[in-house]
């Protein structure tokens, strides 16, 4: 059964959006989704940083709140009181957390929002539910079958999943999948530079073999020692790292390895590469899938093994070859790179991304808002665009 009605009268209700400020993926997919929403829909974004967002439309504003996990020195710790299993990051005696949650709860009372999107915090999702505000929980990979995550997922009106459905984890239940919107490519630009132009920009010869090592922005990056072992194991290739690299004092780095650090033109490096060694953060994954390059996926440490489970899913879907850590010898490096090259399927990689991911997610959000306002559990056909 499908409900039909005009949405113009419900599109003025605001949407709230909590954005975690670790890494870049949360802010990038927020900006993409907000850009695709109707301009008549006000959006208030709650985040501990206001400088990590791409361009936002006039109907969106960022309200900066204290971090939910970074101490200020004003805390009165009471860690001897046990944290219940339904919560993850809820230390006692933190005034910053009280301020942040109080601001969000106050906005709930004043704005009467249509929806709260949580990307990501199980506590903020549960706060919305306690305050009688429907929420959409962003569903990420990882071992998240604990009571806290399950409460946030079970109580959500919908789950927004920033990946293709073929990358779903086996433990995502039928109930979770039934209320999920899969949006592979959300927040990532699909347009890619051509290989020759990219190499010219980077100063890499046309006929050189190029291996790019990329780490994300949400942690301390890869260690330099194993990368140096890899570069020595494949001396006929140029190796370039981008992103954060933790420099090991004992790393004996060869001349074919260079570190370019944090760059704004990662797409050039991926387009120029013959093979990519990279972690499995959201933005990194989508960038590599868009570039369609052979990929050795090596997860960085994240809470709940997020990158480990993402790497497993990528491997199972046939779009990357994964290893639990960097290869530790020359032989292991050559073996891993050979497998990544032999199993490469650029067509399958590209199929993981929707060019209309933002519009797809925005239409789903609008339909959900209408269902919640009208009190119908059924799908909605949207009129009044």
mmCIF file of C-alpha atoms in Angstrom:
data_model
loop_
_atom_site.group_PDB
_atom_site.id
_atom_site.type_symbol
_atom_site.label_atom_id
_atom_site.label_comp_id
_atom_site.label_asym_id
_atom_site.label_seq_id
_atom_site.Cartn_x
_atom_site.Cartn_y
_atom_site.Cartn_z
ATOM 1 C CA UNK A 1 0.000 0.000 0.000
ATOM 2 C CA UNK A 2 1.287 3.465 -0.918
ATOM 3 C CA UNK A 3 0.049 6.753 0.531
ATOM 4 C CA UNK A 4 -0.273 9.721 -1.844
ATOM 5 C CA UNK A 5 -0.281 13.283 -0.571
ATOM 6 C CA UNK A 6 1.308 16.682 -1.097
ATOM 7 C CA UNK A 7 4.486 17.222 0.893
ATOM 8 C CA UNK A 8 4.683 20.988 0.521
ATOM 9 C CA UNK A 9 2.979 21.497 3.880
ATOM 10 C CA UNK A 10 5.390 19.253 5.782
ATOM 11 C CA UNK A 11 8.676 20.365 4.237
ATOM 12 C CA UNK A 12 9.059 23.357 6.523
ATOM 13 C CA UNK A 13 9.651 21.157 9.572
ATOM 14 C CA UNK A 14 13.367 21.222 10.418
ATOM 15 C CA UNK A 15 15.767 18.321 10.443
ATOM 16 C CA UNK A 16 18.541 17.962 12.996
ATOM 17 C CA UNK A 17 21.834 16.343 12.082
ATOM 18 C CA UNK A 18 24.544 15.236 14.500
ATOM 19 C CA UNK A 19 27.964 14.892 12.830
ATOM 20 C CA UNK A 20 30.889 13.162 14.507
ATOM 21 C CA UNK A 21 34.054 15.184 13.854
ATOM 22 C CA UNK A 22 36.571 12.322 13.639
ATOM 23 C CA UNK A 23 37.711 11.775 10.065
ATOM 24 C CA UNK A 24 36.094 13.448 7.070
ATOM 25 C CA UNK A 25 33.480 10.989 5.894
ATOM 26 C CA UNK A 26 30.763 12.064 8.346
ATOM 27 C CA UNK A 27 30.941 15.731 7.295
ATOM 28 C CA UNK A 28 31.259 14.959 3.587
ATOM 29 C CA UNK A 29 28.189 12.761 3.405
ATOM 30 C CA UNK A 30 26.262 15.255 5.546
ATOM 31 C CA UNK A 31 27.040 18.062 3.101
ATOM 32 C CA UNK A 32 26.094 15.933 0.093
ATOM 33 C CA UNK A 33 22.786 14.894 1.638
ATOM 34 C CA UNK A 34 21.874 18.396 2.809
ATOM 35 C CA UNK A 35 22.629 19.798 -0.661
ATOM 36 C CA UNK A 36 20.166 17.306 -2.137
ATOM 37 C CA UNK A 37 17.330 18.057 0.303
ATOM 38 C CA UNK A 38 14.660 20.623 -0.662
ATOM 39 C CA UNK A 39 15.843 24.173 0.023
ATOM 40 C CA UNK A 40 12.643 24.715 2.004
ATOM 41 C CA UNK A 41 13.804 22.179 4.587
ATOM 42 C CA UNK A 42 15.798 23.859 7.404
ATOM 43 C CA UNK A 43 18.691 21.754 8.695
ATOM 44 C CA UNK A 44 20.570 22.356 11.943
ATOM 45 C CA UNK A 45 23.876 20.481 12.126
ATOM 46 C CA UNK A 46 25.355 19.772 15.560
ATOM 47 C CA UNK A 47 29.102 19.187 15.498
ATOM 48 C CA UNK A 48 32.177 19.866 17.624
ATOM 49 C CA UNK A 49 33.859 21.449 14.578
ATOM 50 C CA UNK A 50 32.473 23.827 11.986
ATOM 51 C CA UNK A 51 35.515 23.854 9.692
ATOM 52 C CA UNK A 52 35.315 20.318 8.288
ATOM 53 C CA UNK A 53 32.292 20.724 6.028
ATOM 54 C CA UNK A 54 32.238 21.199 2.267
ATOM 55 C CA UNK A 55 29.944 23.948 1.005
ATOM 56 C CA UNK A 56 26.514 23.927 2.637
ATOM 57 C CA UNK A 57 23.303 25.413 1.193
ATOM 58 C CA UNK A 58 21.593 28.476 2.757
ATOM 59 C CA UNK A 59 18.988 26.337 4.522
ATOM 60 C CA UNK A 60 21.679 24.590 6.609
ATOM 61 C CA UNK A 61 23.624 25.933 9.571
ATOM 62 C CA UNK A 62 26.231 24.410 11.864
ATOM 63 C CA UNK A 63 25.772 24.781 15.602
ATOM 64 C CA UNK A 64 29.059 24.060 17.283
ATOM 65 C CA UNK A 65 28.815 21.985 20.448
ATOM 66 C CA UNK A 66 31.452 20.652 22.852
ATOM 67 C CA UNK A 67 33.090 17.359 21.929
ATOM 68 C CA UNK A 68 31.486 14.299 23.459
ATOM 69 C CA UNK A 69 34.814 12.583 24.087
ATOM 70 C CA UNK A 70 37.601 15.168 24.435
ATOM 71 C CA UNK A 71 38.226 16.384 28.029
ATOM 72 C CA UNK A 72 38.692 20.073 28.824
ATOM 73 C CA UNK A 73 40.272 19.742 32.268
ATOM 74 C CA UNK A 74 37.055 20.749 34.036
ATOM 75 C CA UNK A 75 35.891 17.182 34.561
ATOM 76 C CA UNK A 76 35.086 15.653 37.945
ATOM 77 C CA UNK A 77 35.749 12.026 37.155
ATOM 78 C CA UNK A 78 33.628 9.338 38.757
ATOM 79 C CA UNK A 79 34.882 6.374 36.752
ATOM 80 C CA UNK A 80 34.313 4.052 39.704
ATOM 81 C CA UNK A 81 30.626 4.061 38.744
ATOM 82 C CA UNK A 82 30.200 1.353 36.109
ATOM 83 C CA UNK A 83 29.015 2.268 32.599
ATOM 84 C CA UNK A 84 25.907 0.278 31.632
ATOM 85 C CA UNK A 85 26.101 -1.866 28.525
ATOM 86 C CA UNK A 86 23.499 0.311 26.804
ATOM 87 C CA UNK A 87 26.013 3.188 26.631
ATOM 88 C CA UNK A 88 29.482 3.530 25.128
ATOM 89 C CA UNK A 89 30.918 6.973 25.766
ATOM 90 C CA UNK A 90 29.079 8.319 28.792
ATOM 91 C CA UNK A 91 31.609 9.239 31.477
ATOM 92 C CA UNK A 92 30.319 10.954 34.602
ATOM 93 C CA UNK A 93 31.298 14.475 35.609
ATOM 94 C CA UNK A 94 31.959 15.925 32.144
ATOM 95 C CA UNK A 95 30.445 19.435 31.791
ATOM 96 C CA UNK A 96 31.118 19.447 28.035
ATOM 97 C CA UNK A 97 28.891 16.427 27.496
ATOM 98 C CA UNK A 98 26.142 18.012 29.610
ATOM 99 C CA UNK A 99 26.362 21.201 27.583
ATOM 100 C CA UNK A 100 26.286 19.396 24.243
ATOM 101 C CA UNK A 101 23.399 17.125 25.122
ATOM 102 C CA UNK A 102 21.521 20.005 26.756
ATOM 103 C CA UNK A 103 21.826 22.119 23.606
ATOM 104 C CA UNK A 104 20.535 19.301 21.442
ATOM 105 C CA UNK A 105 17.655 18.534 23.821
ATOM 106 C CA UNK A 106 16.789 22.224 24.027
ATOM 107 C CA UNK A 107 16.653 22.425 20.246
ATOM 108 C CA UNK A 108 14.340 19.407 20.184
ATOM 109 C CA UNK A 109 11.928 21.236 22.484
ATOM 110 C CA UNK A 110 12.065 24.518 20.559
ATOM 111 C CA UNK A 111 12.199 23.312 16.939
ATOM 112 C CA UNK A 112 9.759 20.379 16.934
ATOM 113 C CA UNK A 113 11.913 18.656 14.287
ATOM 114 C CA UNK A 114 10.639 16.212 11.717
ATOM 115 C CA UNK A 115 13.698 14.021 12.190
ATOM 116 C CA UNK A 116 17.142 13.754 13.758
ATOM 117 C CA UNK A 117 19.953 12.145 11.728
ATOM 118 C CA UNK A 118 22.783 10.692 13.842
ATOM 119 C CA UNK A 119 26.174 10.238 12.160
ATOM 120 C CA UNK A 120 27.292 8.745 14.438
ATOM 121 C CA UNK A 121 26.543 8.400 18.131
ATOM 122 C CA UNK A 122 24.433 5.744 19.802
ATOM 123 C CA UNK A 123 23.978 8.127 22.738
ATOM 124 C CA UNK A 124 22.650 10.997 20.598
ATOM 125 C CA UNK A 125 20.342 8.554 18.806
ATOM 126 C CA UNK A 126 18.970 7.342 22.125
ATOM 127 C CA UNK A 127 18.658 10.938 23.368
ATOM 128 C CA UNK A 128 16.460 11.700 20.358
ATOM 129 C CA UNK A 129 14.262 8.700 21.087
ATOM 130 C CA UNK A 130 13.981 9.611 24.781
ATOM 131 C CA UNK A 131 12.991 13.161 23.745
ATOM 132 C CA UNK A 132 10.263 11.744 21.476
ATOM 133 C CA UNK A 133 12.059 12.780 18.281
ATOM 134 C CA UNK A 134 12.274 10.166 15.495
ATOM 135 C CA UNK A 135 15.813 9.494 14.345
ATOM 136 C CA UNK A 136 17.725 8.034 11.441
ATOM 137 C CA UNK A 137 20.872 6.227 12.485
ATOM 138 C CA UNK A 138 23.806 6.013 10.108
ATOM 139 C CA UNK A 139 24.836 2.354 10.014
ATOM 140 C CA UNK A 140 28.557 1.707 9.715
ATOM 141 C CA UNK A 141 30.536 -1.497 9.540
ATOM 142 C CA UNK A 142 31.971 -3.028 12.684
ATOM 143 C CA UNK A 143 31.122 -5.388 15.496
ATOM 144 C CA UNK A 144 28.124 -3.414 16.733
ATOM 145 C CA UNK A 145 25.807 -6.071 18.114
ATOM 146 C CA UNK A 146 26.139 -4.741 21.670
ATOM 147 C CA UNK A 147 23.067 -3.453 23.576
ATOM 148 C CA UNK A 148 23.970 0.213 23.005
ATOM 149 C CA UNK A 149 24.161 -0.008 19.241
ATOM 150 C CA UNK A 150 21.179 -2.340 19.006
ATOM 151 C CA UNK A 151 19.054 0.060 21.026
ATOM 152 C CA UNK A 152 19.958 2.884 18.631
ATOM 153 C CA UNK A 153 19.232 0.720 15.572
ATOM 154 C CA UNK A 154 16.051 -0.869 16.926
ATOM 155 C CA UNK A 155 14.635 2.516 17.960
ATOM 156 C CA UNK A 156 15.455 4.227 14.653
ATOM 157 C CA UNK A 157 12.822 5.128 12.107
ATOM 158 C CA UNK A 158 15.364 4.228 9.437
ATOM 159 C CA UNK A 159 19.000 3.357 8.877
ATOM 160 C CA UNK A 160 21.139 5.258 6.378
ATOM 161 C CA UNK A 161 23.935 3.012 5.070
ATOM 162 C CA UNK A 162 26.702 4.785 3.108
ATOM 163 C CA UNK A 163 27.655 1.764 1.012
ATOM 164 C CA UNK A 164 26.246 -0.625 -1.562
ATOM 165 C CA UNK A 165 23.910 -3.357 -0.326
ATOM 166 C CA UNK A 166 26.433 -5.981 -1.468
ATOM 167 C CA UNK A 167 28.761 -4.732 1.267
ATOM 168 C CA UNK A 168 26.263 -5.472 4.022
ATOM 169 C CA UNK A 169 27.606 -7.430 6.976
ATOM 170 C CA UNK A 170 26.173 -10.922 7.541
ATOM 171 C CA UNK A 171 25.053 -9.970 11.054
ATOM 172 C CA UNK A 172 22.825 -7.107 9.900
ATOM 173 C CA UNK A 173 19.407 -8.541 10.660
ATOM 174 C CA UNK A 174 16.455 -8.693 8.227
ATOM 175 C CA UNK A 175 14.702 -6.061 10.355
ATOM 176 C CA UNK A 176 17.682 -3.730 10.016
ATOM 177 C CA UNK A 177 17.929 -4.232 6.264
ATOM 178 C CA UNK A 178 14.187 -3.709 5.804
ATOM 179 C CA UNK A 179 14.432 -0.127 7.077
ATOM 180 C CA UNK A 180 17.794 0.671 5.472
ATOM 181 C CA UNK A 181 18.603 3.051 2.656
ATOM 182 C CA UNK A 182 21.836 1.925 0.947
ATOM 183 C CA UNK A 183 23.624 4.867 -0.661
ATOM 184 C CA UNK A 184 26.991 3.771 -1.993
ATOM 185 C CA UNK A 185 29.082 6.790 -2.973
ATOM 186 C CA UNK A 186 27.290 9.308 -0.745
ATOM 187 C CA UNK A 187 29.555 12.325 -0.306
ATOM 188 C CA UNK A 188 32.152 11.359 -2.921
ATOM 189 C CA UNK A 189 32.709 12.977 -6.308
ATOM 190 C CA UNK A 190 32.514 10.374 -9.062
ATOM 191 C CA UNK A 191 34.401 12.397 -11.689
ATOM 192 C CA UNK A 192 37.998 11.207 -11.979
ATOM 193 C CA UNK A 193 41.010 12.806 -13.702
ATOM 194 C CA UNK A 194 42.558 10.825 -16.531
ATOM 195 C CA UNK A 195 45.753 8.908 -15.792
ATOM 196 C CA UNK A 196 48.071 10.937 -18.018
ATOM 197 C CA UNK A 197 46.920 14.296 -16.653
ATOM 198 C CA UNK A 198 47.143 13.063 -13.077
ATOM 199 C CA UNK A 199 50.693 11.798 -13.576
ATOM 200 C CA UNK A 200 51.758 15.078 -15.112
ATOM 201 C CA UNK A 201 50.467 16.950 -12.068
ATOM 202 C CA UNK A 202 52.368 14.642 -9.737
ATOM 203 C CA UNK A 203 55.588 14.565 -11.703
ATOM 204 C CA UNK A 204 55.362 10.815 -12.316
ATOM 205 C CA UNK A 205 56.645 9.515 -15.687
ATOM 206 C CA UNK A 206 54.033 8.009 -18.018
ATOM 207 C CA UNK A 207 55.671 4.592 -18.123
ATOM 208 C CA UNK A 208 56.586 4.303 -14.413
ATOM 209 C CA UNK A 209 54.910 1.711 -12.215
ATOM 210 C CA UNK A 210 53.246 3.603 -9.377
ATOM 211 C CA UNK A 211 52.043 2.191 -6.068
ATOM 212 C CA UNK A 212 50.124 4.655 -3.878
ATOM 213 C CA UNK A 213 49.743 4.058 -0.139
ATOM 214 C CA UNK A 214 46.835 6.000 1.361
ATOM 215 C CA UNK A 215 45.794 6.326 4.990
ATOM 216 C CA UNK A 216 42.723 8.154 6.221
ATOM 217 C CA UNK A 217 42.255 11.187 8.422
ATOM 218 C CA UNK A 218 40.639 9.566 11.438
ATOM 219 C CA UNK A 219 43.716 8.171 13.164
ATOM 220 C CA UNK A 220 47.507 8.150 13.326
ATOM 221 C CA UNK A 221 47.979 6.467 9.947
ATOM 222 C CA UNK A 222 50.207 3.630 8.810
ATOM 223 C CA UNK A 223 53.670 2.958 10.206
ATOM 224 C CA UNK A 224 56.538 3.722 7.839
ATOM 225 C CA UNK A 225 58.602 0.570 8.460
ATOM 226 C CA UNK A 226 56.343 -1.939 6.658
ATOM 227 C CA UNK A 227 55.898 0.482 3.769
ATOM 228 C CA UNK A 228 59.661 0.709 3.451
ATOM 229 C CA UNK A 229 59.847 -3.095 3.349
ATOM 230 C CA UNK A 230 57.296 -3.079 0.533
ATOM 231 C CA UNK A 231 59.150 -0.437 -1.447
ATOM 232 C CA UNK A 232 62.372 -2.437 -1.160
ATOM 233 C CA UNK A 233 60.523 -5.603 -2.194
ATOM 234 C CA UNK A 234 59.294 -3.964 -5.418
ATOM 235 C CA UNK A 235 62.215 -1.730 -6.443
ATOM 236 C CA UNK A 236 60.997 -1.246 -10.019
ATOM 237 C CA UNK A 237 57.980 0.729 -8.759
ATOM 238 C CA UNK A 238 57.674 4.272 -7.459
ATOM 239 C CA UNK A 239 55.966 4.279 -4.063
ATOM 240 C CA UNK A 240 54.163 7.413 -2.824
ATOM 241 C CA UNK A 241 52.325 7.722 0.484
ATOM 242 C CA UNK A 242 49.533 10.202 1.099
ATOM 243 C CA UNK A 243 47.826 10.860 4.400
ATOM 244 C CA UNK A 244 49.359 10.412 7.814
ATOM 245 C CA UNK A 245 52.378 8.133 8.195
ATOM 246 C CA UNK A 246 53.859 7.350 11.619
ATOM 247 C CA UNK A 247 57.595 7.505 11.063
ATOM 248 C CA UNK A 248 59.481 4.570 12.600
ATOM 249 C CA UNK A 249 63.042 5.310 13.676
ATOM 250 C CA UNK A 250 64.117 1.861 12.495
ATOM 251 C CA UNK A 251 62.585 2.148 9.007
ATOM 252 C CA UNK A 252 65.275 1.933 6.330
ATOM 253 C CA UNK A 253 63.558 3.789 3.522
ATOM 254 C CA UNK A 254 64.710 3.258 -0.070
ATOM 255 C CA UNK A 255 65.047 5.922 -2.742
ATOM 256 C CA UNK A 256 61.895 4.787 -4.593
ATOM 257 C CA UNK A 257 59.680 5.824 -1.655
ATOM 258 C CA UNK A 258 58.405 9.345 -1.085
ATOM 259 C CA UNK A 259 55.944 10.766 1.450
ATOM 260 C CA UNK A 260 53.609 13.510 0.222
ATOM 261 C CA UNK A 261 51.624 13.796 3.472
ATOM 262 C CA UNK A 262 48.113 15.170 3.642
ATOM 263 C CA UNK A 263 46.940 16.251 0.189
ATOM 264 C CA UNK A 264 43.760 17.815 -1.141
ATOM 265 C CA UNK A 265 44.049 16.123 -4.555
ATOM 266 C CA UNK A 266 43.896 12.449 -3.576
ATOM 267 C CA UNK A 267 41.954 11.755 -6.775
ATOM 268 C CA UNK A 268 45.075 12.588 -8.825
ATOM 269 C CA UNK A 269 47.147 10.036 -6.914
ATOM 270 C CA UNK A 270 44.539 7.313 -7.307
ATOM 271 C CA UNK A 271 44.034 8.033 -10.997
ATOM 272 C CA UNK A 272 47.793 7.912 -11.547
ATOM 273 C CA UNK A 273 48.301 4.690 -9.573
ATOM 274 C CA UNK A 274 48.765 1.197 -10.950
ATOM 275 C CA UNK A 275 47.920 -0.255 -7.545
ATOM 276 C CA UNK A 276 46.688 1.166 -4.247
ATOM 277 C CA UNK A 277 47.447 0.073 -0.690
ATOM 278 C CA UNK A 278 44.955 1.804 1.582
ATOM 279 C CA UNK A 279 42.945 1.697 4.756
ATOM 280 C CA UNK A 280 39.178 1.311 4.673
ATOM 281 C CA UNK A 281 37.622 4.500 5.976
ATOM 282 C CA UNK A 282 34.432 5.624 4.260
ATOM 283 C CA UNK A 283 35.884 8.371 2.065
ATOM 284 C CA UNK A 284 38.984 6.366 1.188
ATOM 285 C CA UNK A 285 36.887 3.369 0.127
ATOM 286 C CA UNK A 286 34.658 5.387 -2.147
ATOM 287 C CA UNK A 287 37.589 7.252 -3.692
ATOM 288 C CA UNK A 288 39.332 4.001 -4.625
ATOM 289 C CA UNK A 289 36.156 2.348 -5.912
ATOM 290 C CA UNK A 290 35.559 5.411 -8.101
ATOM 291 C CA UNK A 291 39.136 5.234 -9.430
ATOM 292 C CA UNK A 292 38.785 1.502 -10.175
ATOM 293 C CA UNK A 293 42.301 0.477 -9.158
ATOM 294 C CA UNK A 294 43.694 -2.824 -7.827
ATOM 295 C CA UNK A 295 43.453 -2.472 -4.074
ATOM 296 C CA UNK A 296 45.216 -4.081 -1.149
ATOM 297 C CA UNK A 297 42.967 -3.089 1.756
ATOM 298 C CA UNK A 298 44.698 -2.869 5.140
ATOM 299 C CA UNK A 299 42.435 -1.663 7.975
ATOM 300 C CA UNK A 300 43.583 0.883 10.529
ATOM 301 C CA UNK A 301 42.501 0.531 14.153
ATOM 302 C CA UNK A 302 39.055 1.919 14.835
ATOM 303 C CA UNK A 303 36.461 1.408 17.529
ATOM 304 C CA UNK A 304 34.371 -1.757 17.135
ATOM 305 C CA UNK A 305 36.739 -3.043 14.408
ATOM 306 C CA UNK A 306 34.968 -0.814 11.903
ATOM 307 C CA UNK A 307 37.709 -0.925 9.284
ATOM 308 C CA UNK A 308 38.371 -4.642 9.766
ATOM 309 C CA UNK A 309 34.752 -5.518 9.043
ATOM 310 C CA UNK A 310 34.650 -3.110 6.100
ATOM 311 C CA UNK A 311 37.787 -4.747 4.666
ATOM 312 C CA UNK A 312 36.219 -8.203 5.052
ATOM 313 C CA UNK A 313 33.092 -7.008 3.233
ATOM 314 C CA UNK A 314 35.092 -5.457 0.395
ATOM 315 C CA UNK A 315 37.046 -8.677 -0.073
ATOM 316 C CA UNK A 316 33.914 -10.821 0.020
ATOM 317 C CA UNK A 317 32.305 -8.588 -2.625
ATOM 318 C CA UNK A 318 35.320 -8.988 -4.910
ATOM 319 C CA UNK A 319 36.339 -5.318 -5.009
ATOM 320 C CA UNK A 320 39.513 -5.447 -2.868
ATOM 321 C CA UNK A 321 42.010 -7.896 -1.418
ATOM 322 C CA UNK A 322 42.369 -7.520 2.326
ATOM 323 C CA UNK A 323 45.075 -8.257 4.860
ATOM 324 C CA UNK A 324 44.655 -7.745 8.631
ATOM 325 C CA UNK A 325 47.914 -5.771 8.731
ATOM 326 C CA UNK A 326 50.692 -4.589 6.444
ATOM 327 C CA UNK A 327 52.757 -7.455 4.993
ATOM 328 C CA UNK A 328 55.825 -8.001 7.167
ATOM 329 C CA UNK A 329 58.368 -9.302 4.660
ATOM 330 C CA UNK A 330 59.421 -8.846 1.057
ATOM 331 C CA UNK A 331 57.901 -12.205 0.108
ATOM 332 C CA UNK A 332 54.604 -11.366 1.826
ATOM 333 C CA UNK A 333 54.449 -8.005 0.071
ATOM 334 C CA UNK A 334 55.000 -9.464 -3.394
ATOM 335 C CA UNK A 335 52.420 -12.207 -2.760
ATOM 336 C CA UNK A 336 49.764 -9.749 -1.539
ATOM 337 C CA UNK A 337 50.301 -7.330 -4.414
ATOM 338 C CA UNK A 338 50.173 -10.147 -6.965
ATOM 339 C CA UNK A 339 46.818 -11.335 -5.603
ATOM 340 C CA UNK A 340 45.383 -7.807 -5.590
ATOM 341 C CA UNK A 341 46.391 -7.393 -9.231
ATOM 342 C CA UNK A 342 45.160 -10.827 -10.350
ATOM 343 C CA UNK A 343 41.711 -10.440 -8.753
ATOM 344 C CA UNK A 344 41.098 -6.840 -9.849
ATOM 345 C CA UNK A 345 37.619 -6.154 -11.308
ATOM 346 C CA UNK A 346 37.185 -2.431 -12.106
ATOM 347 C CA UNK A 347 33.646 -2.892 -13.421
ATOM 348 C CA UNK A 348 32.526 -4.457 -10.170
ATOM 349 C CA UNK A 349 34.286 -1.701 -8.222
ATOM 350 C CA UNK A 350 32.456 1.016 -10.138
ATOM 351 C CA UNK A 351 29.112 -0.701 -9.680
ATOM 352 C CA UNK A 352 29.381 -0.172 -5.926
ATOM 353 C CA UNK A 353 28.720 3.557 -6.348
ATOM 354 C CA UNK A 354 25.478 5.331 -7.225
ATOM 355 C CA UNK A 355 25.930 8.567 -9.177
ATOM 356 C CA UNK A 356 22.620 9.695 -7.646
ATOM 357 C CA UNK A 357 23.474 8.580 -4.101
ATOM 358 C CA UNK A 358 22.722 11.956 -2.515
ATOM 359 C CA UNK A 359 19.422 12.384 -4.356
ATOM 360 C CA UNK A 360 18.461 8.800 -3.557
ATOM 361 C CA UNK A 361 19.138 9.314 0.152
ATOM 362 C CA UNK A 362 17.402 12.716 0.210
ATOM 363 C CA UNK A 363 14.250 11.303 -1.424
ATOM 364 C CA UNK A 364 14.217 8.507 1.152
ATOM 365 C CA UNK A 365 14.613 11.058 3.987
ATOM 366 C CA UNK A 366 11.763 13.184 2.629
ATOM 367 C CA UNK A 367 9.500 10.164 2.295
ATOM 368 C CA UNK A 368 10.356 9.132 5.856
ATOM 369 C CA UNK A 369 9.602 12.632 7.178
ATOM 370 C CA UNK A 370 6.220 12.544 5.447
ATOM 371 C CA UNK A 371 5.364 9.119 6.846
ATOM 372 C CA UNK A 372 6.315 10.237 10.346
ATOM 373 C CA UNK A 373 4.265 13.438 10.143
ATOM 374 C CA UNK A 374 1.266 11.717 8.621
ATOM 375 C CA UNK A 375 1.488 8.706 10.919
ATOM 376 C CA UNK A 376 1.504 6.131 8.126
ATOM 377 C CA UNK A 377 3.818 3.101 8.106
ATOM 378 C CA UNK A 378 3.454 2.789 4.337
ATOM 379 C CA UNK A 379 5.626 4.052 1.522
ATOM 380 C CA UNK A 380 4.960 7.540 0.255
ATOM 381 C CA UNK A 381 4.732 8.849 -3.285
ATOM 382 C CA UNK A 382 6.138 12.371 -3.173
ATOM 383 C CA UNK A 383 4.266 15.214 -4.895
ATOM 384 C CA UNK A 384 4.943 18.921 -4.932
ATOM 385 C CA UNK A 385 8.579 19.004 -6.102
#
